GROMACS .gro file of C-alpha atoms in nm:
model
  247
    1UNK     CA    1   0.000   0.000   0.000
    2UNK     CA    2   0.151   0.334  -0.104
    3UNK     CA    3   0.169   0.643   0.120
    4UNK     CA    4  -0.137   0.812  -0.031
    5UNK     CA    5  -0.349   0.499   0.004
    6UNK     CA    6  -0.231   0.451   0.362
    7UNK     CA    7  -0.325   0.811   0.444
    8UNK     CA    8  -0.674   0.758   0.302
    9UNK     CA    9  -0.720   0.440   0.504
   10UNK     CA   10  -0.613   0.622   0.820
   11UNK     CA   11  -0.856   0.904   0.738
   12UNK     CA   12  -1.130   0.644   0.692
   13UNK     CA   13  -1.048   0.499   1.034
   14UNK     CA   14  -1.064   0.844   1.195
   15UNK     CA   15  -1.411   0.897   1.045
   16UNK     CA   16  -1.518   0.563   1.193
   17UNK     CA   17  -1.384   0.675   1.531
   18UNK     CA   18  -1.572   1.004   1.505
   19UNK     CA   19  -1.891   0.803   1.448
   20UNK     CA   20  -1.800   0.577   1.742
   21UNK     CA   21  -1.828   0.262   1.530
   22UNK     CA   22  -1.631   0.070   1.788
   23UNK     CA   23  -1.718  -0.275   1.653
   24UNK     CA   24  -1.572  -0.182   1.315
   25UNK     CA   25  -1.269  -0.016   1.473
   26UNK     CA   26  -1.193  -0.323   1.686
   27UNK     CA   27  -1.188  -0.541   1.374
   28UNK     CA   28  -0.999  -0.288   1.160
   29UNK     CA   29  -0.684  -0.499   1.130
   30UNK     CA   30  -0.893  -0.776   0.974
   31UNK     CA   31  -0.989  -0.557   0.679
   32UNK     CA   32  -0.824  -0.606   0.343
   33UNK     CA   33  -0.777  -0.350   0.066
   34UNK     CA   34  -1.086  -0.482  -0.111
   35UNK     CA   35  -1.295  -0.409   0.202
   36UNK     CA   36  -1.219  -0.038   0.216
   37UNK     CA   37  -1.460   0.050  -0.064
   38UNK     CA   38  -1.768  -0.088   0.113
   39UNK     CA   39  -1.643   0.044   0.450
   40UNK     CA   40  -1.624   0.390   0.294
   41UNK     CA   41  -1.984   0.356   0.170
   42UNK     CA   42  -2.097   0.236   0.510
   43UNK     CA   43  -1.938   0.535   0.682
   44UNK     CA   44  -2.087   0.775   0.423
   45UNK     CA   45  -2.436   0.635   0.485
   46UNK     CA   46  -2.393   0.667   0.860
   47UNK     CA   47  -2.258   1.023   0.834
   48UNK     CA   48  -2.549   1.127   0.611
   49UNK     CA   49  -2.813   0.974   0.837
   50UNK     CA   50  -2.662   1.126   1.149
   51UNK     CA   51  -2.646   1.466   0.981
   52UNK     CA   52  -3.016   1.451   0.895
   53UNK     CA   53  -3.115   1.326   1.240
   54UNK     CA   54  -2.911   1.601   1.404
   55UNK     CA   55  -3.071   1.861   1.178
   56UNK     CA   56  -3.419   1.731   1.256
   57UNK     CA   57  -3.348   1.748   1.631
   58UNK     CA   58  -3.216   2.103   1.607
   59UNK     CA   59  -3.511   2.219   1.396
   60UNK     CA   60  -3.755   2.062   1.640
   61UNK     CA   61  -3.590   2.208   1.949
   62UNK     CA   62  -3.558   2.555   1.788
   63UNK     CA   63  -3.939   2.591   1.789
   64UNK     CA   64  -3.937   2.826   1.491
   65UNK     CA   65  -4.282   2.733   1.364
   66UNK     CA   66  -4.391   2.843   1.017
   67UNK     CA   67  -4.243   3.152   0.853
   68UNK     CA   68  -4.190   3.313   0.515
   69UNK     CA   69  -3.848   3.270   0.359
   70UNK     CA   70  -3.653   3.587   0.281
   71UNK     CA   71  -3.653   3.493  -0.087
   72UNK     CA   72  -4.027   3.568  -0.081
   73UNK     CA   73  -3.998   3.881   0.135
   74UNK     CA   74  -4.119   4.207  -0.023
   75UNK     CA   75  -3.858   4.471   0.057
   76UNK     CA   76  -4.013   4.739  -0.162
   77UNK     CA   77  -4.298   4.835   0.071
   78UNK     CA   78  -4.063   4.917   0.360
   79UNK     CA   79  -3.982   5.286   0.391
   80UNK     CA   80  -3.692   5.231   0.632
   81UNK     CA   81  -3.487   4.914   0.648
   82UNK     CA   82  -3.117   4.845   0.613
   83UNK     CA   83  -3.136   4.545   0.384
   84UNK     CA   84  -2.759   4.523   0.373
   85UNK     CA   85  -2.748   4.481   0.751
   86UNK     CA   86  -3.003   4.202   0.731
   87UNK     CA   87  -2.807   4.025   0.459
   88UNK     CA   88  -2.494   4.065   0.670
   89UNK     CA   89  -2.671   3.904   0.965
   90UNK     CA   90  -2.773   3.613   0.743
   91UNK     CA   91  -2.403   3.528   0.701
   92UNK     CA   92  -2.394   3.461   1.079
   93UNK     CA   93  -2.065   3.650   1.112
   94UNK     CA   94  -2.205   3.819   1.425
   95UNK     CA   95  -2.200   3.484   1.608
   96UNK     CA   96  -1.819   3.479   1.613
   97UNK     CA   97  -1.797   3.753   1.876
   98UNK     CA   98  -2.137   3.686   2.038
   99UNK     CA   99  -2.290   4.006   1.901
  100UNK     CA  100  -2.663   4.070   1.936
  101UNK     CA  101  -2.919   4.198   1.686
  102UNK     CA  102  -3.218   4.410   1.784
  103UNK     CA  103  -3.506   4.468   1.541
  104UNK     CA  104  -3.716   4.773   1.627
  105UNK     CA  105  -4.031   4.876   1.444
  106UNK     CA  106  -4.412   4.879   1.436
  107UNK     CA  107  -4.634   4.576   1.392
  108UNK     CA  108  -4.641   4.396   1.059
  109UNK     CA  109  -4.312   4.510   0.905
  110UNK     CA  110  -4.143   4.169   0.912
  111UNK     CA  111  -3.922   4.182   1.221
  112UNK     CA  112  -4.019   3.831   1.330
  113UNK     CA  113  -3.988   3.695   0.976
  114UNK     CA  114  -3.631   3.819   0.942
  115UNK     CA  115  -3.536   3.701   1.291
  116UNK     CA  116  -3.671   3.354   1.215
  117UNK     CA  117  -3.480   3.341   0.887
  118UNK     CA  118  -3.156   3.424   1.065
  119UNK     CA  119  -3.232   3.165   1.333
  120UNK     CA  120  -3.317   2.904   1.067
  121UNK     CA  121  -2.989   2.970   0.887
  122UNK     CA  122  -2.806   2.916   1.216
  123UNK     CA  123  -2.980   2.580   1.261
  124UNK     CA  124  -2.873   2.473   0.912
  125UNK     CA  125  -2.516   2.566   1.003
  126UNK     CA  126  -2.521   2.333   1.302
  127UNK     CA  127  -2.600   2.587   1.573
  128UNK     CA  128  -2.833   2.527   1.866
  129UNK     CA  129  -3.119   2.776   1.841
  130UNK     CA  130  -3.427   2.860   2.047
  131UNK     CA  131  -3.714   3.088   1.947
  132UNK     CA  132  -3.960   3.216   2.207
  133UNK     CA  133  -4.181   3.511   2.282
  134UNK     CA  134  -4.089   3.736   2.570
  135UNK     CA  135  -4.423   3.667   2.739
  136UNK     CA  136  -4.384   3.290   2.723
  137UNK     CA  137  -4.029   3.291   2.851
  138UNK     CA  138  -4.076   3.542   3.133
  139UNK     CA  139  -4.407   3.400   3.255
  140UNK     CA  140  -4.260   3.050   3.250
  141UNK     CA  141  -3.957   3.160   3.452
  142UNK     CA  142  -4.168   3.357   3.698
  143UNK     CA  143  -4.391   3.054   3.756
  144UNK     CA  144  -4.102   2.820   3.847
  145UNK     CA  145  -4.163   2.655   4.182
  146UNK     CA  146  -3.836   2.651   4.371
  147UNK     CA  147  -3.479   2.753   4.299
  148UNK     CA  148  -3.378   2.426   4.133
  149UNK     CA  149  -3.662   2.446   3.881
  150UNK     CA  150  -3.576   2.810   3.810
  151UNK     CA  151  -3.208   2.732   3.757
  152UNK     CA  152  -3.296   2.456   3.508
  153UNK     CA  153  -3.512   2.692   3.304
  154UNK     CA  154  -3.251   2.967   3.320
  155UNK     CA  155  -2.995   2.722   3.177
  156UNK     CA  156  -3.246   2.620   2.909
  157UNK     CA  157  -3.268   2.979   2.784
  158UNK     CA  158  -2.905   3.069   2.848
  159UNK     CA  159  -2.726   2.789   2.661
  160UNK     CA  160  -2.846   2.806   2.295
  161UNK     CA  161  -2.599   2.953   2.047
  162UNK     CA  162  -2.879   3.181   1.928
  163UNK     CA  163  -3.174   3.285   2.146
  164UNK     CA  164  -3.450   3.474   1.965
  165UNK     CA  165  -3.684   3.667   2.196
  166UNK     CA  166  -3.987   3.791   2.005
  167UNK     CA  167  -4.236   4.065   2.094
  168UNK     CA  168  -4.052   4.240   2.376
  169UNK     CA  169  -4.264   4.540   2.471
  170UNK     CA  170  -4.606   4.414   2.364
  171UNK     CA  171  -4.695   4.377   2.732
  172UNK     CA  172  -4.586   4.547   3.054
  173UNK     CA  173  -4.399   4.337   3.307
  174UNK     CA  174  -4.325   4.343   3.678
  175UNK     CA  175  -3.987   4.401   3.839
  176UNK     CA  176  -3.960   4.025   3.882
  177UNK     CA  177  -3.997   3.971   3.507
  178UNK     CA  178  -3.740   4.244   3.438
  179UNK     CA  179  -3.491   4.081   3.675
  180UNK     CA  180  -3.541   3.744   3.505
  181UNK     CA  181  -3.483   3.892   3.159
  182UNK     CA  182  -3.170   4.063   3.288
  183UNK     CA  183  -3.048   3.732   3.431
  184UNK     CA  184  -3.088   3.561   3.093
  185UNK     CA  185  -2.915   3.841   2.902
  186UNK     CA  186  -2.641   3.868   3.163
  187UNK     CA  187  -2.567   3.495   3.143
  188UNK     CA  188  -2.544   3.516   2.765
  189UNK     CA  189  -2.341   3.839   2.766
  190UNK     CA  190  -2.024   3.799   2.558
  191UNK     CA  191  -2.091   3.424   2.537
  192UNK     CA  192  -2.391   3.371   2.308
  193UNK     CA  193  -2.585   3.582   2.057
  194UNK     CA  194  -2.937   3.707   2.118
  195UNK     CA  195  -3.192   3.832   1.864
  196UNK     CA  196  -3.470   4.058   1.992
  197UNK     CA  197  -3.775   4.201   1.816
  198UNK     CA  198  -3.946   4.494   1.983
  199UNK     CA  199  -4.205   4.754   1.894
  200UNK     CA  200  -4.101   5.024   2.144
  201UNK     CA  201  -3.744   5.157   2.115
  202UNK     CA  202  -3.514   5.129   2.415
  203UNK     CA  203  -3.605   5.483   2.521
  204UNK     CA  204  -3.954   5.348   2.603
  205UNK     CA  205  -3.851   5.028   2.781
  206UNK     CA  206  -3.903   5.207   3.112
  207UNK     CA  207  -4.274   5.176   3.035
  208UNK     CA  208  -4.239   4.808   2.946
  209UNK     CA  209  -4.070   4.739   3.280
  210UNK     CA  210  -4.205   5.022   3.497
  211UNK     CA  211  -4.001   5.085   3.808
  212UNK     CA  212  -3.744   4.814   3.733
  213UNK     CA  213  -3.396   4.914   3.847
  214UNK     CA  214  -3.218   4.686   3.600
  215UNK     CA  215  -3.350   4.833   3.273
  216UNK     CA  216  -3.045   5.049   3.202
  217UNK     CA  217  -2.808   4.759   3.274
  218UNK     CA  218  -3.023   4.527   3.063
  219UNK     CA  219  -3.007   4.759   2.763
  220UNK     CA  220  -2.633   4.810   2.816
  221UNK     CA  221  -2.572   4.433   2.798
  222UNK     CA  222  -2.780   4.403   2.482
  223UNK     CA  223  -2.621   4.683   2.282
  224UNK     CA  224  -2.259   4.652   2.400
  225UNK     CA  225  -2.179   4.407   2.121
  226UNK     CA  226  -2.461   4.502   1.885
  227UNK     CA  227  -2.252   4.690   1.629
  228UNK     CA  228  -2.393   4.990   1.449
  229UNK     CA  229  -2.511   4.778   1.156
  230UNK     CA  230  -2.705   4.556   1.395
  231UNK     CA  231  -2.851   4.818   1.627
  232UNK     CA  232  -3.190   4.980   1.608
  233UNK     CA  233  -3.107   5.290   1.402
  234UNK     CA  234  -3.010   5.063   1.111
  235UNK     CA  235  -3.291   4.815   1.170
  236UNK     CA  236  -3.570   5.055   1.267
  237UNK     CA  237  -3.834   4.976   1.012
  238UNK     CA  238  -4.148   5.148   0.897
  239UNK     CA  239  -4.380   5.056   0.613
  240UNK     CA  240  -4.454   5.281   0.318
  241UNK     CA  241  -4.778   5.477   0.348
  242UNK     CA  242  -5.055   5.334   0.137
  243UNK     CA  243  -5.096   5.504  -0.197
  244UNK     CA  244  -5.412   5.708  -0.237
  245UNK     CA  245  -5.654   5.560  -0.483
  246UNK     CA  246  -5.644   5.721  -0.823
  247UNK     CA  247  -5.963   5.897  -0.929
   0.00000   0.00000   0.00000
């Protein structure tokens, strides 16, 4: 066996080890050169199936639901939107330094659609993703019975590579809810990326969390690594006014 062939056989063995095919590895010395072709096919089949199963698990656990793909998104009716920033986010480059992205704008302009597309792209790239509404997450955390249950749920929301929190600001929350949101963001700070969609800008979050002492610190954690192309001035959207009917 020449050097190149030996290197390929060793690479094949490493792939089998990565798949933890210990039965095959233990009998590796029994293989002949004529066996390597079907062993390669076997490993390819196993790699493909595991890839699909892993993808299915990540898609299921992401809880993205149904959404419109960006290829079908109508950009023309938006009066204000930095499409370049959105396309940049779709490359997932912001995940490298755990940057955040905040989408600010009125109802119906596509904030959730874009956030879900970014999250979906992350899933396809092998990232662990979780999509939730602010109300669901905060009410669930606030309802935890006991510290151990709360810590488990905090870990659940803190560990995904991408956490997408939808509809922040649609409801008002108590100080307890504000503290829980701060805890999640603080745990993820400089470690994991967070996507947030919100109708009110940060200047109005004092009304979303009235009386909460942590609001300024919460916003500071969110925007510290949300570069100018990802922050609300670039992603503050508004729809075009409807055209008056021609007479």
